[in-house]
Coordinates of C-alpha atoms in Angstrom, one line a residue:
Chain A
M209 CA -1.8 -9.9 16.3
D210 CA -4.7 -9.8 13.9
F211 CA -4.6 -11.9 10.7
N212 CA -8.1 -10.8 9.5
L213 CA -8.6 -8.6 6.5
S214 CA -10.7 -5.5 7.0
K215 CA -14.0 -5.5 5.2
E216 CA -12.6 -3.1 2.7
Q217 CA -9.6 -5.3 2.0
E218 CA -11.9 -8.3 1.7
L219 CA -14.0 -6.5 -0.8
I220 CA -11.0 -5.3 -2.8
Q221 CA -9.7 -8.9 -2.9
R222 CA -13.2 -10.1 -4.0
A223 CA -13.5 -7.4 -6.7
A224 CA -10.1 -8.4 -8.1
R225 CA -11.0 -12.1 -8.0
E226 CA -14.3 -11.5 -9.7
F227 CA -12.7 -9.5 -12.5
A228 CA -9.9 -12.1 -12.8
E229 CA -12.3 -15.0 -13.0
K230 CA -14.9 -13.4 -15.2
Y231 CA -12.7 -11.5 -17.7
I232 CA -9.1 -12.7 -17.5
E233 CA -9.2 -16.4 -16.7
P234 CA -11.3 -17.3 -19.8
I235 CA -8.7 -15.7 -22.1
G236 CA -5.7 -16.7 -20.1
H237 CA -4.6 -19.2 -22.8
Q238 CA -5.3 -16.7 -25.6
I239 CA -3.1 -14.1 -23.8
D240 CA -0.4 -16.7 -23.6
V241 CA -0.5 -17.7 -27.2
E242 CA -0.9 -14.2 -28.7
N243 CA 1.5 -12.7 -26.1
S244 CA -0.7 -9.6 -25.8
I245 CA -3.5 -8.4 -23.6
P246 CA -6.7 -7.1 -25.1
P247 CA -7.2 -3.4 -24.4
E248 CA -10.5 -3.9 -22.8
I249 CA -8.7 -5.8 -20.0
I250 CA -6.5 -2.8 -19.4
S251 CA -9.4 -0.4 -19.5
G252 CA -11.5 -2.6 -17.2
L253 CA -8.7 -2.7 -14.6
G254 CA -8.4 1.1 -15.0
E255 CA -12.1 1.5 -14.3
L256 CA -11.8 -0.5 -11.1
D257 CA -8.8 1.7 -10.0
M258 CA -6.4 -1.3 -10.0
F259 CA -3.6 0.9 -11.5
G260 CA -3.7 3.2 -8.5
I261 CA -4.5 1.1 -5.4
P262 CA -1.5 2.1 -3.2
F263 CA -1.3 5.7 -4.3
A264 CA -2.7 8.8 -2.5
E265 CA -6.2 9.9 -3.4
E266 CA -5.0 13.5 -4.0
Y267 CA -3.1 12.3 -7.0
G268 CA -5.9 10.1 -8.4
G269 CA -5.0 6.9 -6.5
A270 CA -7.3 4.8 -4.4
G271 CA -5.2 5.4 -1.2
S272 CA -5.5 1.9 -0.1
G273 CA -1.9 1.1 0.4
Y274 CA 0.3 -1.9 -0.6
S275 CA -1.5 -4.1 1.8
S276 CA -4.5 -4.0 -0.5
Y277 CA -2.4 -4.0 -3.6
V278 CA -0.9 -7.4 -2.8
L279 CA -4.4 -8.9 -2.4
A280 CA -5.5 -7.7 -5.8
M281 CA -2.2 -8.7 -7.5
E282 CA -2.5 -12.2 -6.2
Q283 CA -5.8 -12.7 -7.9
F284 CA -4.6 -11.2 -11.2
G285 CA -1.4 -13.2 -11.0
S286 CA -3.4 -16.4 -10.6
A287 CA -5.4 -15.8 -13.7
S288 CA -2.6 -14.4 -15.9
S289 CA 0.9 -13.5 -14.8
G290 CA 1.2 -11.3 -17.9
V291 CA -1.6 -9.1 -16.7
A292 CA 0.0 -8.9 -13.2
M293 CA 3.4 -8.2 -14.7
I294 CA 2.0 -5.0 -16.4
L295 CA 0.5 -3.8 -13.1
S296 CA 3.7 -4.7 -11.2
A297 CA 6.0 -2.8 -13.5
H298 CA 3.6 0.1 -13.7
T299 CA 3.4 0.4 -9.9
L300 CA 7.2 0.2 -9.7
G301 CA 7.6 3.2 -12.1
L302 CA 4.7 5.2 -10.6
G303 CA 5.9 4.3 -7.1
A304 CA 9.2 6.1 -7.8
I305 CA 7.3 9.2 -8.9
S306 CA 5.0 9.0 -5.9
V307 CA 7.9 8.8 -3.4
F308 CA 10.5 11.1 -5.1
G309 CA 8.5 13.3 -7.4
T310 CA 7.8 17.0 -6.8
E311 CA 4.3 18.2 -6.3
E312 CA 4.1 19.3 -9.9
Q313 CA 5.5 16.0 -11.2
K314 CA 3.0 14.0 -9.2
K315 CA 0.1 16.1 -10.3
K316 CA 1.2 15.9 -13.9
Y317 CA 1.8 12.2 -14.2
M318 CA -0.1 10.3 -11.5
P319 CA -3.8 10.9 -12.1
K320 CA -3.8 9.4 -15.7
C321 CA -1.6 6.5 -14.5
C322 CA -3.8 5.8 -11.6
K323 CA -6.8 5.4 -14.0
G324 CA -4.8 3.2 -16.3
E325 CA -5.1 5.7 -19.2
H326 CA -1.3 5.9 -19.0
I327 CA 1.0 3.1 -17.9
A328 CA 4.3 3.8 -16.2
S329 CA 7.6 2.1 -16.7
F330 CA 11.0 1.9 -14.9
A331 CA 14.2 1.7 -16.9
F332 CA 17.5 0.8 -15.3
T333 CA 18.8 -2.3 -17.1
E334 CA 20.9 -1.9 -20.2
P335 CA 22.7 -4.3 -22.6
G336 CA 25.8 -3.9 -20.5
T337 CA 24.4 -3.9 -16.9
G338 CA 21.6 -5.5 -14.9
S339 CA 22.2 -4.4 -11.4
D340 CA 25.4 -2.3 -11.3
P341 CA 24.8 1.4 -11.6
K342 CA 28.5 2.1 -12.3
Q343 CA 28.1 0.4 -15.7
I344 CA 25.3 2.5 -16.9
A345 CA 26.0 3.8 -20.4
T346 CA 22.9 5.9 -21.1
T347 CA 23.9 9.5 -20.9
A348 CA 22.2 12.7 -19.8
T349 CA 23.8 15.9 -21.0
K350 CA 22.7 19.2 -19.6
E351 CA 21.9 21.9 -22.2
G352 CA 20.5 25.0 -20.6
D353 CA 17.1 24.1 -19.2
F354 CA 17.1 20.7 -20.8
Y355 CA 18.7 17.4 -20.7
I356 CA 19.6 15.4 -23.8
L357 CA 19.4 11.6 -23.3
N358 CA 21.1 9.0 -25.4
G359 CA 21.4 5.3 -24.9
T360 CA 19.6 1.9 -24.9
K361 CA 17.6 0.3 -22.1
R362 CA 16.9 -3.4 -22.1
F363 CA 14.0 -5.6 -21.0
I364 CA 11.7 -2.7 -20.1
S365 CA 8.2 -3.6 -19.2
N366 CA 5.3 -1.5 -20.6
A367 CA 7.7 0.4 -22.9
G368 CA 5.0 0.2 -25.6
F369 CA 2.3 1.8 -23.6
P370 CA 2.1 5.6 -23.4
G371 CA 2.9 7.1 -20.0
P372 CA 5.9 8.2 -17.9
L373 CA 9.1 6.3 -17.9
V374 CA 11.5 6.6 -14.9
L375 CA 14.9 6.3 -16.4
M376 CA 18.4 6.1 -14.9
A377 CA 21.1 7.9 -16.9
K378 CA 24.7 9.0 -16.2
E379 CA 25.2 12.7 -16.2
T380 CA 28.0 13.5 -18.6
E381 CA 29.3 16.4 -16.6
S382 CA 29.5 14.8 -13.2
G383 CA 29.4 11.1 -14.0
R384 CA 26.6 10.7 -11.4
V385 CA 23.6 8.5 -12.0
T386 CA 20.4 10.5 -11.9
A387 CA 16.8 9.5 -12.4
F388 CA 14.6 11.3 -15.0
I389 CA 11.0 11.2 -16.1
V390 CA 10.7 10.6 -19.9
E391 CA 7.4 10.7 -21.6
K392 CA 7.2 7.6 -23.8
F393 CA 6.9 8.2 -27.5
C394 CA 8.4 11.6 -27.3
E395 CA 10.7 12.7 -30.1
G396 CA 13.8 10.4 -30.3
Y397 CA 12.1 7.6 -28.3
S398 CA 11.8 4.3 -30.1
I399 CA 11.2 0.7 -29.1
S400 CA 12.1 -2.8 -30.3
E401 CA 9.6 -5.6 -30.9
P402 CA 8.7 -7.3 -27.6
W403 CA 11.3 -10.0 -26.5
E404 CA 10.0 -13.5 -27.0
K405 CA 10.3 -14.8 -23.5
I406 CA 9.6 -18.2 -21.8
G407 CA 6.6 -17.1 -19.8
M408 CA 4.5 -14.3 -18.4
H409 CA 3.3 -13.8 -22.0
G410 CA 1.2 -10.6 -22.4
G411 CA 3.5 -8.8 -20.1
P412 CA 5.8 -7.2 -22.7
L413 CA 9.5 -6.6 -22.3
L414 CA 11.1 -4.4 -24.9
D415 CA 14.3 -2.5 -25.5
I416 CA 14.1 1.3 -25.6
Y417 CA 16.3 3.4 -27.9
L418 CA 16.9 7.0 -26.9
E419 CA 18.3 9.2 -29.6
N420 CA 18.9 12.8 -28.5
V421 CA 15.7 12.8 -26.4
K422 CA 15.3 16.3 -25.1
I423 CA 13.5 16.6 -21.8
P424 CA 13.0 19.7 -19.6
A425 CA 15.3 19.9 -16.6
E426 CA 12.3 19.9 -14.3
N427 CA 11.8 16.2 -15.3
L428 CA 14.8 15.3 -13.1
L429 CA 13.4 13.0 -10.4
G430 CA 14.7 13.5 -6.9
Q431 CA 18.1 15.2 -6.9
S432 CA 21.0 15.1 -9.3
G433 CA 23.1 12.0 -8.5
F434 CA 20.2 10.5 -6.6
G435 CA 19.6 7.7 -9.1
Y436 CA 20.9 4.8 -7.0
P437 CA 18.7 5.4 -3.9
I438 CA 15.8 5.8 -6.2
L439 CA 16.7 2.5 -7.9
Q440 CA 17.2 0.7 -4.5
L441 CA 13.9 1.9 -3.0
G442 CA 12.0 1.6 -6.3
I443 CA 13.1 -1.9 -6.9
S444 CA 12.2 -2.8 -3.3
Y445 CA 8.7 -1.7 -3.9
G446 CA 8.8 -3.5 -7.3
K447 CA 9.5 -6.7 -5.4
V448 CA 6.1 -6.3 -3.7
G449 CA 4.6 -6.7 -7.2
V450 CA 6.9 -9.5 -8.3
S451 CA 6.2 -11.4 -5.0
S452 CA 2.5 -11.0 -5.2
T453 CA 2.5 -12.1 -8.9
A454 CA 4.4 -15.2 -7.9
L455 CA 1.9 -15.7 -5.0
G456 CA -0.8 -15.7 -7.7
G457 CA 1.2 -18.4 -9.5
L458 CA 1.3 -20.5 -6.3
L459 CA -2.4 -20.0 -5.9
A460 CA -3.0 -21.1 -9.5
S461 CA -0.7 -24.2 -9.0
Y462 CA -2.6 -25.1 -5.9
K463 CA -6.1 -24.7 -7.4
E464 CA -5.3 -26.5 -10.6
A465 CA -3.7 -29.4 -8.7
V466 CA -6.7 -29.7 -6.4
K467 CA -9.1 -29.6 -9.3
Y468 CA -7.3 -32.2 -11.2
A469 CA -6.9 -34.5 -8.2
K470 CA -10.6 -34.5 -7.8
E471 CA -11.6 -34.8 -11.5
K472 CA -9.0 -37.3 -12.8
T473 CA -9.9 -40.9 -12.1
H474 CA -7.9 -44.0 -12.1
R475 CA -9.7 -47.3 -11.8
D476 CA -12.9 -45.4 -11.1
E477 CA -11.5 -43.5 -8.3
P478 CA -10.3 -39.8 -8.2
I479 CA -6.5 -39.7 -8.1
G480 CA -6.8 -37.6 -5.0
K481 CA -7.3 -40.8 -3.1
F482 CA -3.7 -41.9 -3.7
A483 CA -1.1 -41.1 -1.1
T484 CA 1.4 -39.5 -3.5
I485 CA -1.2 -37.1 -4.7
K486 CA -2.3 -36.3 -1.1
V487 CA 1.4 -35.5 -0.3
A488 CA 1.6 -33.2 -3.3
I489 CA -1.6 -31.4 -2.4
A490 CA -0.4 -30.9 1.2
D491 CA 3.0 -29.6 -0.1
L492 CA 1.2 -27.1 -2.3
A493 CA -1.1 -26.0 0.6
E494 CA 2.0 -25.5 2.8
K495 CA 3.9 -23.6 0.2
Y496 CA 0.9 -21.4 -0.7
E497 CA 0.1 -20.5 3.0
A498 CA 3.7 -19.8 3.9
S499 CA 4.1 -17.6 0.9
K500 CA 0.8 -15.9 1.3
W501 CA 1.5 -14.6 4.8
L502 CA 5.0 -13.5 3.8
V503 CA 3.6 -11.5 0.9
Y504 CA 0.6 -10.0 2.9
R505 CA 3.2 -9.0 5.5
L506 CA 5.4 -7.4 2.9
G507 CA 2.4 -5.4 1.7
Y508 CA 1.9 -4.2 5.3
L509 CA 5.6 -3.4 5.7
A510 CA 5.6 -1.4 2.4
D511 CA 2.9 0.8 4.0
T512 CA 4.5 1.1 7.5
L513 CA 8.3 0.4 7.5
K514 CA 10.3 3.6 7.6
D515 CA 13.9 2.4 7.2
P516 CA 14.7 1.8 3.5
M517 CA 17.4 -0.8 4.3
Q518 CA 15.1 -2.9 6.5
F519 CA 12.4 -2.7 3.8
A520 CA 15.0 -3.7 1.2
K521 CA 15.8 -6.8 3.3
E522 CA 12.2 -7.7 3.8
A523 CA 11.4 -7.3 0.2
A524 CA 14.4 -9.3 -1.0
L525 CA 13.6 -12.1 1.6
A526 CA 9.9 -12.4 0.5
K527 CA 10.8 -12.1 -3.2
D528 CA 13.4 -14.8 -3.0
F529 CA 11.3 -17.2 -1.0
V530 CA 8.0 -16.8 -2.8
C531 CA 9.4 -16.8 -6.3
E532 CA 11.5 -20.0 -5.6
E533 CA 8.4 -21.6 -4.0
M534 CA 6.4 -20.8 -7.1
I535 CA 8.9 -22.7 -9.2
N536 CA 8.6 -25.7 -6.8
A537 CA 4.8 -25.4 -6.6
S538 CA 4.4 -25.3 -10.4
R539 CA 6.6 -28.5 -10.7
I540 CA 4.4 -30.3 -8.1
C541 CA 1.3 -29.1 -9.9
M542 CA 2.7 -30.6 -13.1
N543 CA 3.5 -33.8 -11.4
V544 CA -0.1 -34.1 -10.2
H545 CA -1.1 -33.7 -13.9
G546 CA 1.3 -36.3 -15.1
S547 CA 1.9 -36.2 -18.9
Y548 CA -1.2 -34.0 -19.3
G549 CA 0.7 -31.3 -17.5
L550 CA 3.0 -31.0 -20.4
M551 CA 0.2 -30.1 -22.8
K552 CA -0.8 -26.6 -23.6
D553 CA -4.5 -27.6 -23.1
Y554 CA -3.8 -27.6 -19.4
K555 CA -3.0 -24.5 -17.4
A556 CA -0.3 -26.4 -15.5
E557 CA 2.0 -26.1 -18.5
R558 CA 1.6 -22.3 -18.6
I559 CA 2.1 -21.9 -14.9
Y560 CA 5.3 -24.0 -15.1
R561 CA 6.8 -21.7 -17.8
D562 CA 5.6 -18.5 -16.0
S563 CA 7.1 -19.7 -12.7
I564 CA 10.8 -19.2 -13.7
M565 CA 10.3 -15.5 -14.5
G566 CA 9.9 -14.2 -10.9
S567 CA 13.2 -15.6 -9.7
Q568 CA 15.1 -13.9 -12.6
V569 CA 13.6 -10.4 -12.8
E570 CA 14.4 -7.5 -10.5
G571 CA 17.5 -9.3 -9.3
V572 CA 18.0 -13.1 -9.4
S573 CA 17.4 -15.1 -6.2
D574 CA 21.1 -15.2 -5.2
M575 CA 21.2 -11.4 -5.4
Q576 CA 18.2 -11.3 -3.0
K577 CA 20.1 -13.5 -0.6
M578 CA 23.1 -11.0 -0.8
I579 CA 20.8 -8.2 0.2
V580 CA 19.2 -10.1 3.0
A581 CA 22.5 -11.3 4.5
G582 CA 24.2 -7.9 3.9
V583 CA 21.6 -6.2 6.1
I584 CA 21.6 -8.9 8.8
L585 CA 25.4 -9.0 9.0
G586 CA 25.9 -5.3 8.4
M587 CA 28.4 -6.3 5.7
K588 CA 28.1 -5.4 2.0
Chain B
M277 CA -37.5 9.2 -6.5
N278 CA -36.7 6.9 -3.6
I279 CA -35.7 3.3 -4.3
V280 CA -35.3 0.9 -1.5
V281 CA -33.5 -2.4 -2.1
A282 CA -34.0 -5.0 0.6
M283 CA -30.9 -7.2 0.9
K284 CA -30.2 -10.2 3.1
Q285 CA -26.9 -11.0 4.8
I286 CA -26.0 -14.7 4.0
P287 CA -22.9 -16.8 4.4
D288 CA -20.6 -16.9 1.3
L289 CA -22.1 -19.9 -0.4
Q290 CA -18.8 -20.8 -2.1
Q291 CA -17.1 -21.2 1.2
I292 CA -19.7 -23.3 3.1
R293 CA -18.5 -26.8 3.9
I294 CA -20.9 -29.7 4.0
R295 CA -20.3 -32.2 6.8
N296 CA -22.6 -35.2 7.2
R297 CA -24.9 -33.5 4.7
Q298 CA -25.3 -30.5 7.1
P299 CA -23.9 -27.1 6.0
V300 CA -21.2 -25.8 8.4
F301 CA -21.6 -22.1 8.8
E302 CA -18.9 -21.5 11.4
D303 CA -16.1 -19.1 10.3
V304 CA -17.7 -18.6 6.9
P305 CA -17.4 -15.0 5.6
L306 CA -20.6 -13.1 5.2
T307 CA -21.9 -11.5 2.0
L308 CA -25.2 -10.3 0.5
G309 CA -27.6 -12.5 -1.4
P310 CA -26.6 -12.9 -5.1
I311 CA -30.1 -12.1 -6.5
D312 CA -30.3 -9.2 -4.0
K313 CA -27.3 -7.8 -5.8
N314 CA -29.2 -8.0 -9.1
A315 CA -32.0 -6.0 -7.4
L316 CA -29.4 -3.4 -6.3
E317 CA -27.9 -3.3 -9.8
A318 CA -31.4 -2.7 -11.2
A319 CA -31.9 0.2 -8.7
V320 CA -28.5 1.8 -9.5
A321 CA -29.3 1.5 -13.2
I322 CA -32.5 3.4 -12.7
K323 CA -30.6 5.9 -10.6
E324 CA -28.2 6.5 -13.4
Q325 CA -31.1 7.3 -15.8
L326 CA -33.4 9.3 -13.4
E327 CA -32.8 11.4 -10.4
A328 CA -33.1 8.8 -7.7
Q329 CA -31.8 7.9 -4.3
V330 CA -31.0 4.3 -3.5
T331 CA -31.3 3.1 0.1
V332 CA -30.3 -0.4 1.1
L333 CA -32.6 -1.9 3.8
S334 CA -31.4 -4.9 5.7
A335 CA -32.2 -6.7 9.0
G336 CA -29.9 -9.0 10.8
D337 CA -27.2 -9.2 13.5
E338 CA -24.5 -6.6 14.1
N339 CA -22.3 -8.0 11.3
V340 CA -24.7 -6.5 8.8
E341 CA -23.2 -3.1 9.5
D342 CA -20.0 -4.3 7.9
T343 CA -21.5 -6.6 5.3
V344 CA -23.7 -3.8 3.9
K345 CA -20.5 -1.9 2.8
E346 CA -20.6 -4.3 -0.2
A347 CA -23.9 -2.7 -1.3
L348 CA -22.8 0.8 -0.6
A349 CA -19.7 0.2 -2.7
A350 CA -21.8 -1.2 -5.5
G351 CA -23.8 2.1 -5.9
A352 CA -26.3 2.4 -3.0
D353 CA -26.3 5.9 -1.5
Q354 CA -27.2 5.0 2.1
C355 CA -28.5 2.2 4.2
Y356 CA -31.2 1.6 6.8
L357 CA -30.4 -1.3 9.1
V358 CA -32.4 -3.0 11.7
L359 CA -30.0 -4.8 14.0
D360 CA -30.6 -7.4 16.6
D361 CA -29.0 -10.8 17.3
A362 CA -32.5 -12.3 17.2
L363 CA -32.7 -11.4 13.5
K364 CA -29.7 -13.5 12.6
N365 CA -31.7 -16.5 11.3
A366 CA -35.1 -15.0 11.4
E367 CA -37.7 -16.8 9.3
S368 CA -39.5 -15.1 6.4
S369 CA -42.6 -13.9 8.2
V370 CA -40.5 -12.2 10.9
T371 CA -38.1 -10.6 8.4
A372 CA -41.1 -9.3 6.4
E373 CA -42.6 -7.7 9.5
V374 CA -39.3 -6.1 10.4
L375 CA -38.7 -4.8 6.9
A376 CA -42.3 -3.5 6.5
A377 CA -42.1 -1.7 9.8
A378 CA -38.8 -0.1 8.7
L379 CA -40.3 1.0 5.4
K380 CA -43.2 2.6 7.2
Q381 CA -40.7 4.4 9.5
M382 CA -38.5 5.8 6.8
E383 CA -38.5 9.6 6.5
D384 CA -38.2 9.5 2.7
K385 CA -41.2 7.4 1.6
P386 CA -40.1 4.8 -1.0
D387 CA -41.5 4.9 -4.5
L388 CA -40.1 1.5 -5.5
I389 CA -39.1 -1.4 -3.3
L390 CA -36.9 -4.0 -4.9
F391 CA -36.2 -7.5 -3.7
G392 CA -34.3 -10.5 -5.1
E393 CA -36.8 -13.2 -6.1
G394 CA -35.4 -15.4 -3.4
S395 CA -32.6 -15.2 -0.8
G396 CA -29.2 -16.7 -1.5
D397 CA -29.3 -19.2 1.3
N398 CA -32.8 -20.7 1.7
Y399 CA -34.6 -19.2 -1.3
S400 CA -38.0 -19.2 0.4
G401 CA -39.0 -16.4 -2.0
Q402 CA -41.6 -15.1 0.5
V403 CA -40.3 -11.9 2.0
G404 CA -41.1 -9.6 -1.0
S405 CA -44.7 -10.8 -1.3
R406 CA -45.2 -10.6 2.5
V407 CA -43.9 -7.1 2.7
A408 CA -46.2 -6.0 -0.1
A409 CA -49.1 -7.6 1.6
I410 CA -48.4 -6.0 5.0
L411 CA -48.0 -2.6 3.4
D412 CA -50.9 -3.1 1.0
L413 CA -48.8 -2.4 -2.0
P414 CA -49.0 -3.9 -5.5
Q415 CA -46.3 -6.5 -6.2
V416 CA -44.8 -7.7 -9.4
G417 CA -42.7 -10.8 -9.4
Y418 CA -40.1 -12.4 -11.7
A419 CA -39.0 -9.1 -13.1
S420 CA -36.5 -9.3 -15.9
A421 CA -36.7 -5.6 -16.9
I422 CA -38.0 -2.5 -15.1
E423 CA -38.7 0.9 -16.8
V424 CA -39.7 3.6 -14.4
G425 CA -42.0 6.4 -15.7
E426 CA -44.1 9.2 -14.0
G427 CA -45.8 7.5 -11.0
K428 CA -45.7 4.1 -12.6
A429 CA -43.3 1.4 -13.7
V430 CA -43.5 -1.0 -16.7
V431 CA -42.1 -4.4 -15.6
T432 CA -41.3 -7.3 -17.8
R433 CA -42.0 -10.6 -16.1
S434 CA -40.1 -13.6 -17.2
L435 CA -42.4 -16.6 -16.8
E436 CA -41.8 -20.2 -17.6
N437 CA -43.0 -20.1 -21.1
C438 CA -43.6 -16.5 -21.9
E439 CA -42.8 -12.9 -21.0
E440 CA -45.5 -10.7 -19.6
V441 CA -45.3 -6.9 -19.5
V442 CA -47.3 -5.2 -16.8
E443 CA -47.7 -1.6 -15.7
V444 CA -47.8 -1.0 -12.0
T445 CA -48.6 2.2 -10.1
L446 CA -46.0 3.3 -7.7
P447 CA -45.2 2.8 -4.8
A448 CA -44.9 -0.9 -5.5
V449 CA -42.8 -3.9 -4.6
V450 CA -40.9 -5.6 -7.4
T451 CA -39.0 -8.8 -7.0
V452 CA -36.3 -9.4 -9.7
I453 CA -34.8 -12.6 -11.1
A454 CA -31.0 -13.2 -11.5
G455 CA -31.1 -12.7 -15.3
I456 CA -32.2 -9.1 -15.1
N457 CA -28.7 -7.8 -15.2
E458 CA -25.1 -8.5 -14.3
P459 CA -24.1 -6.7 -11.1
R460 CA -21.1 -4.4 -11.5
I461 CA -17.8 -5.0 -9.8
P462 CA -17.2 -2.1 -7.5
S463 CA -14.0 -0.1 -8.0
V464 CA -11.4 0.2 -5.2
S465 CA -12.3 3.9 -4.6
Q466 CA -16.0 3.0 -4.3
I467 CA -15.2 0.3 -1.8
L468 CA -13.1 2.7 0.3
K469 CA -15.9 5.3 0.3
A470 CA -18.6 2.8 1.2
G471 CA -18.0 3.1 4.9
R472 CA -18.4 6.8 4.8
K473 CA -21.9 6.8 3.3
P474 CA -24.8 7.7 5.6
K475 CA -26.4 4.9 7.6
E476 CA -29.3 4.7 10.0
I477 CA -29.3 1.9 12.5
V478 CA -32.4 1.1 14.5
E479 CA -33.3 -1.7 17.0
P480 CA -36.6 -3.7 16.7
D481 CA -37.9 -1.9 19.8
E482 CA -37.8 1.4 18.0
L483 CA -40.1 -0.1 15.4
N484 CA -42.4 -1.4 18.1
L485 CA -41.7 -5.0 17.1
D486 CA -41.8 -8.1 19.2
L487 CA -39.5 -10.7 17.6
E488 CA -40.7 -13.6 19.7
N489 CA -43.4 -14.8 17.3
A490 CA -41.6 -16.9 14.8
K491 CA -44.1 -18.9 12.9
T492 CA -41.9 -21.7 11.6
D493 CA -39.0 -23.6 13.0
T494 CA -36.4 -25.3 10.8
L495 CA -36.1 -28.9 11.9
S496 CA -33.3 -29.9 9.5
N497 CA -31.5 -28.4 6.6
L498 CA -29.8 -31.1 4.5
A499 CA -28.0 -31.1 1.3
P500 CA -30.0 -33.2 -1.3
E501 CA -28.8 -36.6 -2.0
T502 CA -28.1 -37.0 -5.7
Q503 CA -27.6 -40.3 -7.3
R504 CA -26.3 -40.8 -10.8
K505 CA -28.6 -42.7 -13.1
R506 CA -25.8 -44.6 -14.8
V507 CA -27.6 -44.9 -18.1
V508 CA -25.5 -46.7 -20.6
V509 CA -25.9 -45.8 -24.2
K510 CA -24.4 -47.6 -27.2
S511 CA -24.8 -45.0 -29.9
V512 CA -25.2 -41.3 -30.4
D513 CA -28.9 -41.9 -31.3
E514 CA -29.4 -43.6 -28.0
L515 CA -27.7 -40.7 -26.2
I516 CA -30.0 -38.3 -28.0
Q517 CA -33.0 -40.4 -27.1
A518 CA -32.0 -40.6 -23.5
L519 CA -31.4 -36.9 -23.2
T520 CA -34.7 -36.2 -24.9
S521 CA -36.6 -38.5 -22.5
E522 CA -35.1 -36.6 -19.6
A523 CA -36.2 -33.4 -21.2
L524 CA -32.7 -32.1 -21.2
I525 CA -32.7 -31.4 -25.0
G526 CA -35.3 -31.0 -27.7
R527 CA -37.7 -28.9 -25.6

C-alpha cells in the first residue's frame, strides 16, 4: 500500500494550489458577492489544462486521470466552491461524452472543452423530477435525420457558457429515455437568469428552455433508450467532483479555524490555548484527513474500477460522507470564530453557506445511502 | 543559443517545522529554490524571444532526478544532473566546483549561465560568483532584467539605491533577483511531459572530482530569536515618529 503522491501528482496539486492562492482566493469574497466568476479565471484554468485533467490526450485532455483531478479540485474548492462547481459540472458532462461518445463526437466536442474554451453541462433534472427518469417530460421526436427537442431543464450548471450539453429526453415514439448532445445557444435554446442560491456563488444554476431545438440524429449519445445507464454512470463520476469540492470546503474550514485560533487572543493569549478550541481543531483535522483519503481513493477508483455498480456505491459512499462532514466542519469552524464567524468579513461565513450545497446536489445524502445499501444488500 | 540555469534542490520552506529553534528536515517534500525558479523563468522568456535551448543544471542526491521535473515542467528543455549522496548538503565551494566541472563537460557550450541570487535554504549567495571565477567568465549580479543580443547581453542591476545597466560579453554568468519576473505555473500537460524530456546524469567521478574537500562545516543552524519592541504610542503623531525612527516609513 502506497499513500504517496507521484511527483507529477504532487506538481499538479501544487500548480492548482498556486493558482487558487494567487488568483482565486484574493477574489473569493468578490465572487461570492457578485455571484459570478471573472472570465480571466476561466481562461487561466483553461491555460493550465484544468478543464481536461482526466480526459485522454488524443481528445485534447491532459490524460492524468481522476486521481489527479481530485487533487486539483480540492485546491479550487478550498478557495472558491463556485469555481470548483463549474469544473465539477463540466467534467460530469464531458465525462459522459468521453465514455459514451462516438469517435466523431469526442473529436468534435472534447478538445475545446479540455482547453476551457467551451464548458460542458449535463441536464437531467426538470421541474417535475430530480432523480426519477420515468418522470422526464422533455421530449425528443425523430424527424428524418433529426431530433426535435422540447421541454424545460432545471438547475443546470454552466448552462450560460457555450459548449456541449448532455441532455436526457424521452423519445416520443418509444417512450424510452435517451441522451443527446445539444450545442448550447443553438436555435430554440434559451436560459433563465441564474437561480439565487444559498451558497457556491459563482457556480451558476439556470433553467434551460428547449423550443423545437433541432439536432442531427448523430448527436444521439450512446444508444437509443440508453439514457438511464448514462445518467447513472455520469452522475457517479459527477460525485467525484462534488466530493472533491466538499473536501476543498473541509480544507478551508480547517485552515481558517487554525489561523483564527492562532491569531485571535483572549487575555493576551491565543484562543488556541483553550481546551475547547483544541478539541475543535482536532475534530477538524480528523474530519479533513478521513475525508481526504476517501476522496483520493475515489479518484483512484474512478480510474481503475470496472464494475459500474461498485463504482456507483463507492461514489455515493464518499459523496455522502464527505459532504456531510463538510457541513459539520464548517459549523465547527464557525464555532471557533464565535460571533465573528457570522460576519461576511470572515471566510467562515461563506464556507458555512457553501457547505450545505454538496449534500443536496446530485442526489441528497439519503439517496446516496439508498445506493450504498442497495449494492451491499443486493436489494433495490 | 544555449542557456544553462543552475538550480538547487531544497526542502519546501513552507513545510519545514521548527523544534527547539532547529529546523526539522525529516519528511519534508523537496522542491527547487524560489529564486532559482525566477532564473528559469528568465531563461524561458529569452527562449520564447530567440531560438534558445534551456538546460537545467543541478547537483545533489538521487532525489534531484524527481525534483527537477518541476523545472522541466516550467519550460526547461532538458537537464544535466550530477548525482551523489555526498552532494546532498554540500557547501557552496563544493557545489561551485561540481557545477563548473559539469559546465566544462557539457557538449553544447553554454552562452548564458543563470543563477538565483541566493539559494532558497541558506542564501549564501556564493555559488554563481564562484562558478564564474572558476570558469574565468564575467559575472553580473542582482539582475532585474536581461536582454540578450548578438554575443552580448544588456543586464539591468537592481542595487540598493539605483539601477545600473551593464553590457556583458557572452558567455557570462548572471545571477538574478526574485523581482525579475513571476515564474509561471506549469500546465498539467507540461507537468506530465516533464519526465519524458532528455536528461543526462553523471557522477562526480566522471567529472574527475573529489568531494572530500569541504571548506566549511555548519556548526549550528538556528532560527533567529525575535523579540517585540513593545513600543507604546499615545497618538498617531507618536506612531509616525516611532515608525520613522525605525526607518520603516519616510525613507
